[in-house]
Each structure stands twice: as C-alpha cells, then as structure tokens.
Tab-separated table of C-alpha atoms in Angstrom:
chain	number	residue	atom	x	y	z
A	1	UNK	CA	8.211	-26.429	-47.533
A	2	UNK	CA	6.249	-25.029	-50.490
A	3	UNK	CA	3.247	-27.193	-49.700
A	4	UNK	CA	3.341	-26.045	-46.069
A	5	UNK	CA	3.602	-22.412	-47.190
A	6	UNK	CA	0.615	-22.862	-49.499
A	7	UNK	CA	-1.417	-24.070	-46.523
A	8	UNK	CA	-0.286	-21.168	-44.342
A	9	UNK	CA	-1.272	-18.480	-46.844
A	10	UNK	CA	-4.578	-20.129	-47.763
A	11	UNK	CA	-6.323	-18.339	-44.899
A	12	UNK	CA	-7.930	-15.934	-45.091
A	13	UNK	CA	-9.156	-16.064	-48.663
A	14	UNK	CA	-10.953	-13.172	-50.324
A	15	UNK	CA	-14.248	-15.057	-50.339
A	16	UNK	CA	-14.212	-15.628	-46.588
A	17	UNK	CA	-13.781	-11.987	-45.604
A	18	UNK	CA	-17.316	-10.878	-46.401
A	19	UNK	CA	-19.202	-13.709	-44.711
A	20	UNK	CA	-18.956	-13.957	-40.898
A	21	UNK	CA	-20.221	-17.529	-40.744
A	22	UNK	CA	-17.899	-18.697	-43.515
A	23	UNK	CA	-14.967	-16.855	-41.955
A	24	UNK	CA	-15.697	-18.426	-38.564
A	25	UNK	CA	-15.647	-21.966	-39.944
A	26	UNK	CA	-12.502	-21.320	-41.988
A	27	UNK	CA	-10.665	-19.774	-39.026
A	28	UNK	CA	-11.505	-22.736	-36.793
A	29	UNK	CA	-10.333	-25.187	-39.431
A	30	UNK	CA	-7.125	-23.239	-40.083
A	31	UNK	CA	-6.301	-23.141	-36.372
A	32	UNK	CA	-6.643	-26.922	-36.161
A	33	UNK	CA	-4.394	-27.285	-39.200
A	34	UNK	CA	-1.752	-25.032	-37.634
A	35	UNK	CA	-1.847	-27.045	-34.411
A	36	UNK	CA	-1.267	-30.223	-36.411
A	37	UNK	CA	1.510	-28.757	-38.587
A	38	UNK	CA	3.373	-27.228	-35.643
A	39	UNK	CA	3.629	-30.691	-34.066
A	40	UNK	CA	5.387	-32.084	-37.160
A	41	UNK	CA	9.122	-32.734	-36.875
A	42	UNK	CA	9.826	-30.653	-40.020
A	43	UNK	CA	8.094	-27.565	-38.693
A	44	UNK	CA	10.957	-26.191	-36.565
A	45	UNK	CA	13.525	-26.542	-39.348
A	46	UNK	CA	11.273	-24.828	-41.896
A	47	UNK	CA	10.137	-22.005	-39.577
A	48	UNK	CA	13.007	-19.541	-40.361
A	49	UNK	CA	12.204	-19.711	-44.079
A	50	UNK	CA	8.434	-19.762	-43.640
A	51	UNK	CA	8.294	-16.591	-41.575
A	52	UNK	CA	10.051	-14.614	-44.297
A	53	UNK	CA	7.267	-15.503	-46.723
A	54	UNK	CA	4.364	-14.507	-44.458
A	55	UNK	CA	2.756	-11.100	-43.879
A	56	UNK	CA	2.067	-10.633	-40.124
A	57	UNK	CA	-0.917	-8.372	-40.797
A	58	UNK	CA	-2.527	-10.594	-43.443
A	59	UNK	CA	-1.562	-14.089	-42.300
A	60	UNK	CA	-1.652	-13.351	-38.569
A	61	UNK	CA	-2.726	-16.818	-37.436
A	62	UNK	CA	-0.042	-18.584	-39.444
A	63	UNK	CA	2.597	-16.027	-38.513
A	64	UNK	CA	1.799	-16.445	-34.813
A	65	UNK	CA	2.387	-20.196	-34.857
A	66	UNK	CA	5.643	-19.878	-36.795
A	67	UNK	CA	6.864	-17.019	-34.608
A	68	UNK	CA	6.222	-18.952	-31.406
A	69	UNK	CA	8.285	-21.825	-32.768
A	70	UNK	CA	11.213	-19.473	-33.450
A	71	UNK	CA	10.826	-17.870	-30.026
A	72	UNK	CA	11.017	-21.255	-28.318
A	73	UNK	CA	14.098	-22.353	-30.277
A	74	UNK	CA	17.679	-21.582	-29.313
A	75	UNK	CA	19.163	-21.095	-32.757
A	76	UNK	CA	17.220	-18.117	-34.133
A	77	UNK	CA	19.139	-14.784	-33.842
A	78	UNK	CA	17.836	-12.672	-30.949
A	79	UNK	CA	17.917	-9.396	-32.904
A	80	UNK	CA	15.870	-10.934	-35.701
A	81	UNK	CA	13.429	-12.369	-33.168
A	82	UNK	CA	12.929	-8.953	-31.545
A	83	UNK	CA	12.244	-7.395	-34.937
A	84	UNK	CA	9.727	-10.099	-35.849
A	85	UNK	CA	7.991	-9.851	-32.469
A	86	UNK	CA	7.768	-6.073	-32.620
A	87	UNK	CA	6.396	-6.140	-36.139
A	88	UNK	CA	3.831	-8.820	-35.373
A	89	UNK	CA	2.585	-7.366	-32.077
A	90	UNK	CA	2.128	-3.961	-33.689
A	91	UNK	CA	0.305	-5.173	-36.806
A	92	UNK	CA	-1.510	-8.493	-36.234
A	93	UNK	CA	-5.139	-8.860	-37.246
A	94	UNK	CA	-6.970	-8.997	-33.920
A	95	UNK	CA	-9.936	-10.729	-35.553
A	96	UNK	CA	-7.768	-13.709	-36.498
A	97	UNK	CA	-6.045	-13.893	-33.101
A	98	UNK	CA	-9.443	-14.338	-31.428
A	99	UNK	CA	-9.155	-17.971	-32.569
A	100	UNK	CA	-5.700	-18.519	-31.064
A	101	UNK	CA	-5.901	-17.658	-27.378
A	102	UNK	CA	-3.623	-20.518	-26.363
A	103	UNK	CA	-0.952	-19.677	-28.966
A	104	UNK	CA	-1.184	-15.947	-28.173
A	105	UNK	CA	-0.736	-16.558	-24.447
A	106	UNK	CA	2.131	-18.916	-25.150
A	107	UNK	CA	3.856	-16.266	-27.276
A	108	UNK	CA	3.781	-13.837	-24.346
A	109	UNK	CA	4.746	-16.297	-21.631
A	110	UNK	CA	6.786	-19.275	-22.894
A	111	UNK	CA	9.423	-18.106	-22.365
A	112	UNK	CA	8.429	-14.768	-20.872
A	113	UNK	CA	9.514	-11.803	-22.949
A	114	UNK	CA	11.483	-10.267	-20.073
A	115	UNK	CA	13.656	-13.396	-20.035
A	116	UNK	CA	14.713	-12.593	-23.603
A	117	UNK	CA	14.780	-8.800	-23.743
A	118	UNK	CA	15.441	-5.784	-21.494
A	119	UNK	CA	12.584	-5.012	-19.114
A	120	UNK	CA	11.543	-1.782	-20.862
A	121	UNK	CA	11.243	-3.547	-24.230
A	122	UNK	CA	9.320	-6.461	-22.731
A	123	UNK	CA	6.824	-4.102	-21.054
A	124	UNK	CA	6.304	-2.165	-24.266
A	125	UNK	CA	5.795	-5.315	-26.349
A	126	UNK	CA	3.219	-6.809	-23.975
A	127	UNK	CA	1.387	-3.497	-23.676
A	128	UNK	CA	1.226	-3.203	-27.462
A	129	UNK	CA	-0.089	-6.759	-27.803
A	130	UNK	CA	-2.829	-6.418	-25.182
A	131	UNK	CA	-4.130	-3.133	-26.577
A	132	UNK	CA	-4.161	-4.442	-30.133
A	133	UNK	CA	-6.233	-7.402	-28.967
A	134	UNK	CA	-8.535	-5.169	-26.917
A	135	UNK	CA	-8.212	-1.452	-27.797
A	136	UNK	CA	-10.809	-0.561	-25.140
A	137	UNK	CA	-8.623	-2.042	-22.411
A	138	UNK	CA	-11.848	-2.946	-20.607
A	139	UNK	CA	-11.122	-6.612	-19.818
A	140	UNK	CA	-8.689	-7.474	-17.026
A	141	UNK	CA	-6.557	-10.570	-17.691
A	142	UNK	CA	-3.775	-12.419	-15.948
A	143	UNK	CA	-1.442	-10.789	-18.497
A	144	UNK	CA	-2.445	-7.366	-17.164
A	145	UNK	CA	-1.830	-8.277	-13.549
A	146	UNK	CA	1.604	-9.702	-14.294
A	147	UNK	CA	2.545	-6.834	-16.621
A	148	UNK	CA	1.712	-4.061	-14.165
A	149	UNK	CA	3.512	-5.825	-11.322
A	150	UNK	CA	6.610	-6.308	-13.475
A	151	UNK	CA	6.511	-2.718	-14.783
A	152	UNK	CA	6.278	-1.304	-11.259
A	153	UNK	CA	8.995	-3.541	-9.830
A	154	UNK	CA	11.393	-2.621	-12.662
A	155	UNK	CA	10.388	1.062	-12.699
A	156	UNK	CA	9.143	0.945	-16.282
A	157	UNK	CA	6.033	3.052	-15.759
A	158	UNK	CA	6.047	5.045	-18.990
A	159	UNK	CA	5.546	2.134	-21.432
A	160	UNK	CA	2.733	0.609	-19.354
A	161	UNK	CA	0.707	3.842	-19.096
A	162	UNK	CA	-1.503	3.076	-22.139
A	163	UNK	CA	-2.714	-0.035	-20.287
A	164	UNK	CA	-3.176	1.287	-16.760
A	165	UNK	CA	-4.933	4.449	-17.934
A	166	UNK	CA	-7.772	2.344	-19.366
A	167	UNK	CA	-10.911	1.670	-17.327
A	168	UNK	CA	-11.391	-1.992	-16.410
A	169	UNK	CA	-15.044	-3.007	-16.619
A	170	UNK	CA	-14.999	-6.793	-17.150
A	171	UNK	CA	-13.264	-9.637	-15.315
A	172	UNK	CA	-12.657	-13.303	-16.191
A	173	UNK	CA	-15.570	-15.424	-15.057
A	174	UNK	CA	-17.909	-12.468	-14.597
A	175	UNK	CA	-21.515	-13.610	-14.504
A	176	UNK	CA	-23.319	-12.972	-17.773
A	177	UNK	CA	-20.138	-12.347	-19.766
A	178	UNK	CA	-20.340	-15.501	-21.898
A	179	UNK	CA	-21.543	-15.034	-25.466
A	180	UNK	CA	-23.105	-17.342	-28.030
A	181	UNK	CA	-21.956	-15.207	-30.960
A	182	UNK	CA	-19.298	-16.391	-33.369
A	183	UNK	CA	-15.803	-15.090	-32.731
A	184	UNK	CA	-15.976	-13.514	-36.194
A	185	UNK	CA	-18.856	-11.220	-35.196
A	186	UNK	CA	-17.504	-7.662	-35.563
A	187	UNK	CA	-19.848	-6.469	-32.786
A	188	UNK	CA	-18.623	-9.055	-30.293
A	189	UNK	CA	-17.273	-7.111	-27.276
A	190	UNK	CA	-13.811	-7.989	-25.923
A	191	UNK	CA	-15.411	-9.649	-22.903
A	192	UNK	CA	-17.049	-12.119	-25.309
A	193	UNK	CA	-13.782	-13.666	-26.496
A	194	UNK	CA	-11.121	-12.735	-23.936
A	195	UNK	CA	-12.042	-15.551	-21.578
A	196	UNK	CA	-10.521	-18.346	-19.560
A	197	UNK	CA	-12.202	-20.858	-21.852
A	198	UNK	CA	-10.446	-19.348	-24.876
A	199	UNK	CA	-7.089	-19.406	-23.060
A	200	UNK	CA	-6.565	-15.639	-23.234
A	201	UNK	CA	-6.282	-15.458	-19.456
A	202	UNK	CA	-6.113	-17.495	-16.295
A	203	UNK	CA	-8.782	-17.216	-13.627
A	204	UNK	CA	-8.304	-14.301	-11.248
A	205	UNK	CA	-8.925	-14.213	-7.526
A	206	UNK	CA	-10.106	-11.213	-5.543
A	207	UNK	CA	-6.579	-10.478	-4.360
A	208	UNK	CA	-5.334	-10.356	-7.965
A	209	UNK	CA	-7.871	-7.676	-8.829
A	210	UNK	CA	-7.162	-5.679	-5.672
A	211	UNK	CA	-3.409	-5.904	-6.171
A	212	UNK	CA	-3.756	-4.778	-9.782
A	213	UNK	CA	-5.500	-1.540	-8.828
A	214	UNK	CA	-3.123	-1.000	-5.899
A	215	UNK	CA	-0.153	-1.271	-8.265
A	216	UNK	CA	-1.864	1.034	-10.742
A	217	UNK	CA	-2.143	3.586	-7.971
A	218	UNK	CA	1.529	3.176	-7.068
A	219	UNK	CA	2.492	3.652	-10.716
A	220	UNK	CA	0.457	6.857	-10.881
A	221	UNK	CA	2.140	8.093	-7.706
A	222	UNK	CA	5.477	7.686	-9.463
A	223	UNK	CA	4.089	9.908	-12.232
A	224	UNK	CA	2.628	12.430	-9.767
A	225	UNK	CA	-0.744	11.762	-11.408
A	226	UNK	CA	-2.742	12.336	-8.249
A	227	UNK	CA	-6.267	12.077	-9.680
A	228	UNK	CA	-5.544	8.755	-11.359
A	229	UNK	CA	-3.787	7.424	-8.252
A	230	UNK	CA	-6.712	8.507	-6.081
A	231	UNK	CA	-9.216	6.785	-8.382
A	232	UNK	CA	-7.174	3.571	-8.469
A	233	UNK	CA	-6.938	3.358	-4.681
A	234	UNK	CA	-10.639	4.148	-4.380
A	235	UNK	CA	-11.435	1.131	-6.569
A	236	UNK	CA	-9.552	-1.010	-4.046
A	237	UNK	CA	-11.155	0.356	-0.889
A	238	UNK	CA	-14.686	0.150	-2.350
A	239	UNK	CA	-14.291	-3.319	-3.867
A	240	UNK	CA	-17.587	-5.185	-3.271
A	241	UNK	CA	-17.674	-7.526	-0.302
A	242	UNK	CA	-20.306	-9.403	1.693
A	243	UNK	CA	-18.009	-9.565	4.737
A	244	UNK	CA	-19.395	-7.258	7.434
A	245	UNK	CA	-16.351	-7.392	9.689
A	246	UNK	CA	-13.122	-7.548	7.683
A	247	UNK	CA	-11.022	-5.930	4.970
A	248	UNK	CA	-8.013	-7.387	3.196
A	249	UNK	CA	-4.454	-6.198	3.886
A	250	UNK	CA	-4.344	-4.802	0.354
A	251	UNK	CA	-7.431	-2.690	1.067
A	252	UNK	CA	-5.981	-1.379	4.326
A	253	UNK	CA	-2.772	-0.385	2.544
A	254	UNK	CA	-4.739	1.269	-0.256
A	255	UNK	CA	-6.833	3.231	2.257
A	256	UNK	CA	-3.799	4.886	3.847
A	257	UNK	CA	-2.477	5.909	0.448
A	258	UNK	CA	-5.946	7.048	-0.655
A	259	UNK	CA	-6.093	9.477	2.281
A	260	UNK	CA	-2.605	10.889	1.666
A	261	UNK	CA	-3.114	11.204	-2.091
A	262	UNK	CA	-6.480	12.855	-1.396
A	263	UNK	CA	-4.664	15.556	0.575
A	264	UNK	CA	-2.238	16.114	-2.283
A	265	UNK	CA	-5.067	16.214	-4.824
A	266	UNK	CA	-7.720	18.289	-3.036
A	267	UNK	CA	-6.060	19.748	0.035
A	268	UNK	CA	-8.609	18.196	2.374
A	269	UNK	CA	-9.569	14.886	3.949
A	270	UNK	CA	-11.383	12.614	1.463
A	271	UNK	CA	-14.756	11.151	2.399
A	272	UNK	CA	-15.437	7.439	1.958
A	273	UNK	CA	-17.841	6.881	-0.959
A	274	UNK	CA	-21.299	5.548	-0.050
A	275	UNK	CA	-20.496	2.408	-2.069
A	276	UNK	CA	-17.842	1.369	0.470
A	277	UNK	CA	-18.872	-2.041	1.911
A	278	UNK	CA	-19.719	-2.124	5.618
A	279	UNK	CA	-16.961	-4.542	6.635
A	280	UNK	CA	-14.053	-2.631	5.106
A	281	UNK	CA	-15.566	0.680	6.266
A	282	UNK	CA	-15.448	-0.497	9.888
A	283	UNK	CA	-11.836	-1.618	9.486
A	284	UNK	CA	-10.769	1.686	7.925
A	285	UNK	CA	-12.309	3.593	10.821
A	286	UNK	CA	-10.023	1.698	13.207
A	287	UNK	CA	-6.784	1.132	11.318
A	288	UNK	CA	-6.996	4.469	9.540
A	289	UNK	CA	-7.308	6.679	12.633
A	290	UNK	CA	-3.722	8.049	12.356
A	291	UNK	CA	-4.375	9.034	8.764
A	292	UNK	CA	-7.750	10.564	9.495
A	293	UNK	CA	-6.272	12.639	12.317
A	294	UNK	CA	-3.439	13.740	10.061
A	295	UNK	CA	-5.904	14.715	7.333
A	296	UNK	CA	-8.026	16.708	9.759
A	297	UNK	CA	-4.956	18.572	10.974
A	298	UNK	CA	-3.890	19.261	7.388
A	299	UNK	CA	-7.267	20.730	6.542
A	300	UNK	CA	-8.415	22.579	9.641
A	301	UNK	CA	-5.617	23.278	12.122
A	302	UNK	CA	-2.491	25.380	12.348
A	303	UNK	CA	0.892	24.481	10.911
A	304	UNK	CA	2.101	23.833	14.444
A	305	UNK	CA	-0.645	21.294	15.164
A	306	UNK	CA	-0.110	19.627	11.770
A	307	UNK	CA	3.622	19.395	12.433
A	308	UNK	CA	2.907	17.892	15.857
A	309	UNK	CA	0.502	15.370	14.314
A	310	UNK	CA	3.160	14.289	11.793
A	311	UNK	CA	5.825	13.929	14.457
A	312	UNK	CA	3.481	12.140	16.862
A	313	UNK	CA	4.027	8.901	14.971
A	314	UNK	CA	7.486	7.405	14.871
A	315	UNK	CA	9.601	7.070	11.773
A	316	UNK	CA	9.215	3.324	12.230
A	317	UNK	CA	5.439	3.640	11.772
A	318	UNK	CA	5.796	5.392	8.431
A	319	UNK	CA	8.499	2.970	7.308
A	320	UNK	CA	6.316	-0.009	8.160
A	321	UNK	CA	3.346	1.573	6.383
A	322	UNK	CA	5.538	2.242	3.310
A	323	UNK	CA	4.350	5.822	3.231
A	324	UNK	CA	7.502	7.806	4.031
A	325	UNK	CA	7.743	9.392	0.573
A	326	UNK	CA	4.035	10.218	0.459
A	327	UNK	CA	4.180	11.821	3.903
A	328	UNK	CA	7.092	14.017	2.802
A	329	UNK	CA	5.053	15.158	-0.191
A	330	UNK	CA	2.045	15.904	2.024
A	331	UNK	CA	4.234	17.996	4.348
A	332	UNK	CA	5.675	19.788	1.335
A	333	UNK	CA	2.193	20.493	-0.056
A	334	UNK	CA	0.776	21.870	3.208
A	335	UNK	CA	1.909	25.428	2.505
A	336	UNK	CA	1.131	25.057	-1.184
A	337	UNK	CA	-2.498	24.348	-0.372
A	338	UNK	CA	-2.595	27.329	1.969
A	339	UNK	CA	-1.509	29.445	-0.988
A	340	UNK	CA	-3.996	27.791	-3.339
A	341	UNK	CA	-6.860	28.445	-0.935
A	342	UNK	CA	-6.118	32.184	-1.060
A	343	UNK	CA	-7.589	32.204	-4.580
A	344	UNK	CA	-11.045	31.853	-3.026
A	345	UNK	CA	-10.583	35.218	-1.295
A	346	UNK	CA	-8.236	37.232	-3.508
A	347	UNK	CA	-7.850	37.840	-7.223
A	348	UNK	CA	-4.367	39.133	-6.446
A	349	UNK	CA	-2.290	39.332	-3.288
A	350	UNK	CA	1.196	40.622	-2.505
A	351	UNK	CA	3.967	38.118	-1.962
A	352	UNK	CA	4.614	39.653	1.452
A	353	UNK	CA	1.029	38.964	2.476
A	354	UNK	CA	1.384	35.388	1.265
A	355	UNK	CA	4.550	35.067	3.332
A	356	UNK	CA	2.880	36.252	6.539
A	357	UNK	CA	-0.384	34.341	6.041
A	358	UNK	CA	1.070	30.922	5.236
A	359	UNK	CA	3.442	28.654	7.095
A	360	UNK	CA	5.789	25.819	6.299
A	361	UNK	CA	4.759	22.473	7.785
A	362	UNK	CA	8.432	21.656	8.347
A	363	UNK	CA	9.069	24.646	10.648
A	364	UNK	CA	5.504	25.678	11.565
A	365	UNK	CA	6.568	29.238	10.736
A	366	UNK	CA	6.385	31.613	7.754
A	367	UNK	CA	9.220	31.502	5.257
A	368	UNK	CA	12.080	33.852	6.049
A	369	UNK	CA	11.923	36.072	2.962
A	370	UNK	CA	9.764	37.193	0.061
A	371	UNK	CA	12.344	35.645	-2.270
A	372	UNK	CA	11.618	32.207	-0.792
A	373	UNK	CA	7.887	32.734	-1.248
A	374	UNK	CA	8.393	33.834	-4.831
A	375	UNK	CA	10.469	30.728	-5.577
A	376	UNK	CA	7.740	28.542	-4.025
A	377	UNK	CA	4.912	30.261	-5.931
A	378	UNK	CA	6.791	30.224	-9.221
A	379	UNK	CA	7.515	26.517	-8.754
A	380	UNK	CA	3.785	25.875	-8.255
A	381	UNK	CA	3.024	27.780	-11.464
A	382	UNK	CA	5.698	25.923	-13.423
A	383	UNK	CA	4.402	22.495	-12.377
A	384	UNK	CA	0.811	23.443	-13.215
A	385	UNK	CA	-0.450	23.352	-9.641
A	386	UNK	CA	-1.271	27.071	-9.592
A	387	UNK	CA	-2.864	29.106	-12.370
A	388	UNK	CA	-1.500	32.623	-12.181
A	389	UNK	CA	1.575	34.789	-12.541
A	390	UNK	CA	3.954	36.750	-10.345
A	391	UNK	CA	3.888	40.432	-11.263
A	392	UNK	CA	6.642	42.960	-10.445
A	393	UNK	CA	5.204	46.493	-10.831
A	394	UNK	CA	7.622	49.376	-11.279
A	395	UNK	CA	6.335	51.072	-8.162
A	396	UNK	CA	5.041	48.741	-5.513
A	397	UNK	CA	5.298	45.284	-4.036
A	398	UNK	CA	5.459	42.151	-6.146
A	399	UNK	CA	2.183	40.255	-6.147
A	400	UNK	CA	0.550	37.049	-7.313
A	401	UNK	CA	-2.297	37.485	-9.794
A	402	UNK	CA	-4.568	34.438	-9.869
A	403	UNK	CA	-5.779	33.441	-13.332
A	404	UNK	CA	-9.482	33.191	-14.122
A	405	UNK	CA	-11.150	29.894	-13.337
A	406	UNK	CA	-11.934	27.083	-15.763
A	407	UNK	CA	-15.420	28.602	-16.163
A	408	UNK	CA	-13.850	31.346	-18.315
A	409	UNK	CA	-12.432	29.119	-21.030
A	410	UNK	CA	-11.438	30.467	-24.388
A	411	UNK	CA	-13.521	29.316	-27.356
A	412	UNK	CA	-10.585	27.259	-28.609
A	413	UNK	CA	-10.055	25.531	-25.262
A	414	UNK	CA	-13.798	24.924	-24.834
A	415	UNK	CA	-13.970	23.322	-28.304
A	416	UNK	CA	-10.926	21.158	-27.573
A	417	UNK	CA	-12.459	19.861	-24.360
A	418	UNK	CA	-15.820	19.155	-25.993
A	419	UNK	CA	-14.155	17.176	-28.783
A	420	UNK	CA	-12.125	15.172	-26.247
A	421	UNK	CA	-15.287	14.439	-24.239
A	422	UNK	CA	-17.148	13.308	-27.355
A	423	UNK	CA	-14.301	10.961	-28.264
A	424	UNK	CA	-14.318	9.421	-24.779
A	425	UNK	CA	-18.085	8.887	-24.930
A	426	UNK	CA	-17.793	7.277	-28.368
A	427	UNK	CA	-15.053	4.942	-27.119
A	428	UNK	CA	-17.339	3.816	-24.273
A	429	UNK	CA	-20.073	2.716	-26.683
A	430	UNK	CA	-19.057	-0.976	-27.032
A	431	UNK	CA	-18.441	-1.255	-23.292
A	432	UNK	CA	-21.851	0.194	-22.421
A	433	UNK	CA	-23.553	-2.100	-24.921
A	434	UNK	CA	-21.828	-5.183	-23.498
A	435	UNK	CA	-22.672	-4.119	-19.941
A	436	UNK	CA	-26.347	-3.642	-20.791
A	437	UNK	CA	-26.475	-7.081	-22.404
A	438	UNK	CA	-24.836	-8.633	-19.361
A	439	UNK	CA	-27.224	-6.957	-16.907
A	440	UNK	CA	-30.246	-7.941	-18.978
A	441	UNK	CA	-29.470	-11.605	-18.258
A	442	UNK	CA	-28.383	-11.147	-14.630
A	443	UNK	CA	-30.974	-12.473	-12.201
A	444	UNK	CA	-29.684	-10.303	-9.337
A	445	UNK	CA	-30.069	-7.150	-11.403
A	446	UNK	CA	-33.541	-8.158	-12.600
A	447	UNK	CA	-34.531	-8.884	-8.997
A	448	UNK	CA	-33.272	-5.454	-7.975
A	449	UNK	CA	-35.219	-3.741	-10.787
A	450	UNK	CA	-38.401	-5.521	-9.679
A	451	UNK	CA	-37.865	-4.386	-6.089
A	452	UNK	CA	-37.259	-0.804	-7.198
A	453	UNK	CA	-40.448	-0.798	-9.248
A	454	UNK	CA	-42.379	-2.147	-6.271
A	455	UNK	CA	-40.930	0.532	-3.965
A	456	UNK	CA	-41.809	3.254	-6.470
A	457	UNK	CA	-45.404	2.026	-6.748
A	458	UNK	CA	-45.742	1.884	-2.956
A	459	UNK	CA	-44.310	5.363	-2.587
A	460	UNK	CA	-46.650	6.807	-5.207
A	461	UNK	CA	-49.735	5.164	-3.691
A	462	UNK	CA	-48.857	6.290	-0.150
A	463	UNK	CA	-47.627	9.729	-1.132
A	464	UNK	CA	-44.362	9.172	0.708
A	465	UNK	CA	-40.722	8.934	-0.233
A	466	UNK	CA	-39.465	6.059	-2.355
A	467	UNK	CA	-37.337	3.501	-0.501
A	468	UNK	CA	-34.196	3.130	-2.624
A	469	UNK	CA	-32.304	-0.141	-2.275
A	470	UNK	CA	-28.768	-0.476	-3.565
A	471	UNK	CA	-28.045	-3.133	-6.165
A	472	UNK	CA	-25.353	-4.549	-3.885
A	473	UNK	CA	-27.957	-5.346	-1.229
A	474	UNK	CA	-29.711	-8.032	-3.293
A	475	UNK	CA	-26.815	-10.011	-4.735
A	476	UNK	CA	-26.087	-13.541	-3.711
A	477	UNK	CA	-22.923	-14.718	-1.981
A	478	UNK	CA	-20.805	-14.873	-5.129
A	479	UNK	CA	-18.270	-12.131	-5.519
A	480	UNK	CA	-20.001	-9.105	-7.011
A	481	UNK	CA	-17.337	-8.432	-9.613
A	482	UNK	CA	-16.403	-11.829	-10.940
A	483	UNK	CA	-18.912	-14.451	-9.934
A	484	UNK	CA	-16.126	-16.314	-8.135
A	485	UNK	CA	-16.746	-17.311	-4.529
A	486	UNK	CA	-15.118	-14.585	-2.439
A	487	UNK	CA	-12.177	-15.361	-0.218
C-alpha cells in the first residue's frame, strides 16, 4: 500500500505548479496511472486506508479515483461515505478535475447520489460539485438537466437555486466551442473543457434544453420569483428554430405560463419579443388565444368581464393545461394590481377610496369593508409587492401613503446597487471573452457582419436607411444554439 500511496501523492509536485505545459503533461500521465491502478485487484481492498492519507483539496485527482471505488463498494460505511463526498465536492481542485471528466461523471452517477442519500442531500451535493467545476454556471450539461428535473420532482428547490439562477450561455456541441489550449491554461473558459469529448456531459437534444428552462421556470414559480420565472419561460418560447410552421409541446406549455406569470409580474399582457421565431409565433397566436384574451381582460376591462373570461373556460381546461394554481394567483392579483396602479395617480389615497375604486376578481365587486382593504394592502406591503405604509391619523380617515420611487434612492442603497452591478459585470468577463472568441471563428457570424457592412455602405451612398438583417436570418440549417441538427 505504501508504494501505491507514494504514487498517489506524487502529483502535483511543487515544480509542476508554476509551468502550465509541465503541469498538463504530468496531469495526463497521472490520470493514466490512476486508471491503471484502479483496475488492479488490490485497489478496492486498499481504498479505505488510502483515502485517509489523502488531502481532497491537494490530491484531488487521486482522491476522486479512490472515493469512486468506495462509493461503488458495498462494505464502506454510508455515514463515512457521505462525509468524504461532502468534503471532496466542497474542496476539490477544479484544475485537476479537468483531466478526469469520466471519473467525475461516474462519481455523480454510478450509482446516482439520490440512490444512496436523501433527495435534499443529493441535490445539494450535485449542485456544489457542478458550481465548483464551473463557478460561472455558464455551460449546460446533462448533469444540470437531470439535477433540475430531480429537484423539481422531489420539491427540493432551495438547494438547486445556486445552479438555476446562473445564466446558461454555452451548450455541448456548440459550434466554435472547441479549444486547442491545454486543460491547464488558467484562462481556458469552462466551455473549453466541459465537453462531450472530455466526458463531462452527454450530448443534449433541443428538447433537453427546452425542458431545462421550462423546469427552471416551474422552480421559480414555486419560489414566487416572478421575474426569474418569466425570463426562463421566455428563453423557451424564443428558442431559435428554422421551422416556419411548428412549435414544440414544451414551447406551447411555456407560452401559457409566460403569459400568466407576465400578468403577475407586470400587471399587463406581455408582448412577444422580436427574436421569437416565425413558426412558434404563429402557433402561439392560435393555441394561446385563451391566454391572450384573459390577459387583455386583466389589463383593460372591468372585474366583471375578467371574471367572465376566467369562468368561460372549464375547470377541465385549466386542469389539462396544468395552470390551475397560476390562474388562482392571477385572480388573486387582479385587485392587487388595481391598487398598485393607483400609485401613478396618487401619492396618498384613503383606504375607503381604494375600496370603492377597486374590485375583487372573485366577486367582481368591491370588498365589503375598509378593514378588508387594509388587510389586503398591509399584506402587499409585507410581501414587498407594494412600497408604502398605512397611516392612521388622529383625526381623519386611514390612508395609504405610497413610498417614493426607486429614482429617489438613498446614497447607501445607490452604492450597494452599483457595487452589485459591478460584481455581476466582472463575473461576466470570462463568458464574454469566450463568446467573442467563438463568434470570431463562426462562419455564419462573419457572413452576417459582411452583409451588415455592405448594407451600411449602401445606405450611406444612397442617403437612405440602413437595412438591418438579424443574425438568425443567415444561419444554416443546424440548430442555432448547439450545432446539432434540429428535430
């Protein structure tokens, strides 16, 4: 065992850490050695002793191979295994693990962590592992798609939030994402090593990507995070497509939820973004008519007409659409948005005036008493939906005083927001750099740039407007996001 241990701790050596090329060669050689050692008959029997002599943060590659052996065995105590897994996944050297995609994937999936531990623990462990490998969270993998589905199905939304709140920019197989840099290059973006070829992920189909964002939206609905849910569903309904006649079932489902969440978020019917492909747009206009009519009634008509619109479709329709809970929330928020819209007219208004000028969507009538209005308004304030306070003067009617808008921020709040914005911009740096590199080698993008330059020159010479062509109009038949043939 001592000779095996000596081999395991030999990498990385102090001399290899300062030289990227030397480190790269040593890491490749060490990975091959680990693959050979782990196939030896003695390996499994020595693993329990070996792991106690290794540091998961320093000897991450060696620790990973030993840990996977213990995880696959039946004799190692489950409590000890959980401790070792938690320690490793929270402290491994991501630079070393770049060389062990197959072993890393195997650790997460063979057997799956949820087959060994409670669902909440499994979700937290996988989330920790994926973010340590890629802190930007910018590369979608098959681990992500499985994790989010499992978290939603088991109602473990909280531990998966750090993953689903990240912005996905890269996908397996995306054109131009391959890199010739060594895995040891500190400037190598996550998309350069988290690849199918390196066994960090399986290939993804269009439906996998669409389902992932749909499930993200459903998770955010559970959290009442309306902006994030709205954005997730919008990614689904605007997913690039060359099909001029159809939309997937996932997109149709996402569209209905996008409309309802849009009402909860903004109090009015959302407008399809200009980037929505023609085929899905046509489908939404047909299949989404009930939702569009509902949204129009919510925004522009009386409580009576909105109530009629809601009741015009059977309970069976809403059940089949899986939107019963969302519809109830929309009905509940109808009067809340009437109250919120009063802020555009009044700086303060009596509770009695609010009572007479707003109606419940459930009864199509004003609430019965000022006390009911006060409870409703105070609830909106408590949940952060309404900025203001209910005032009870000694002589006079109780009133709602709307707070000043976000334009009147305190110096402290303004500074806090500026710092947060700067941090977000800094975090986007590696992603932007990788995207620019990818586009610089993309023939479709270069073709588009040439066309734009030609249009600009023609417009300048003729004194007329410049004809702007969208990038999506010049791509070839491959899927715009992944380079995989659509369908």
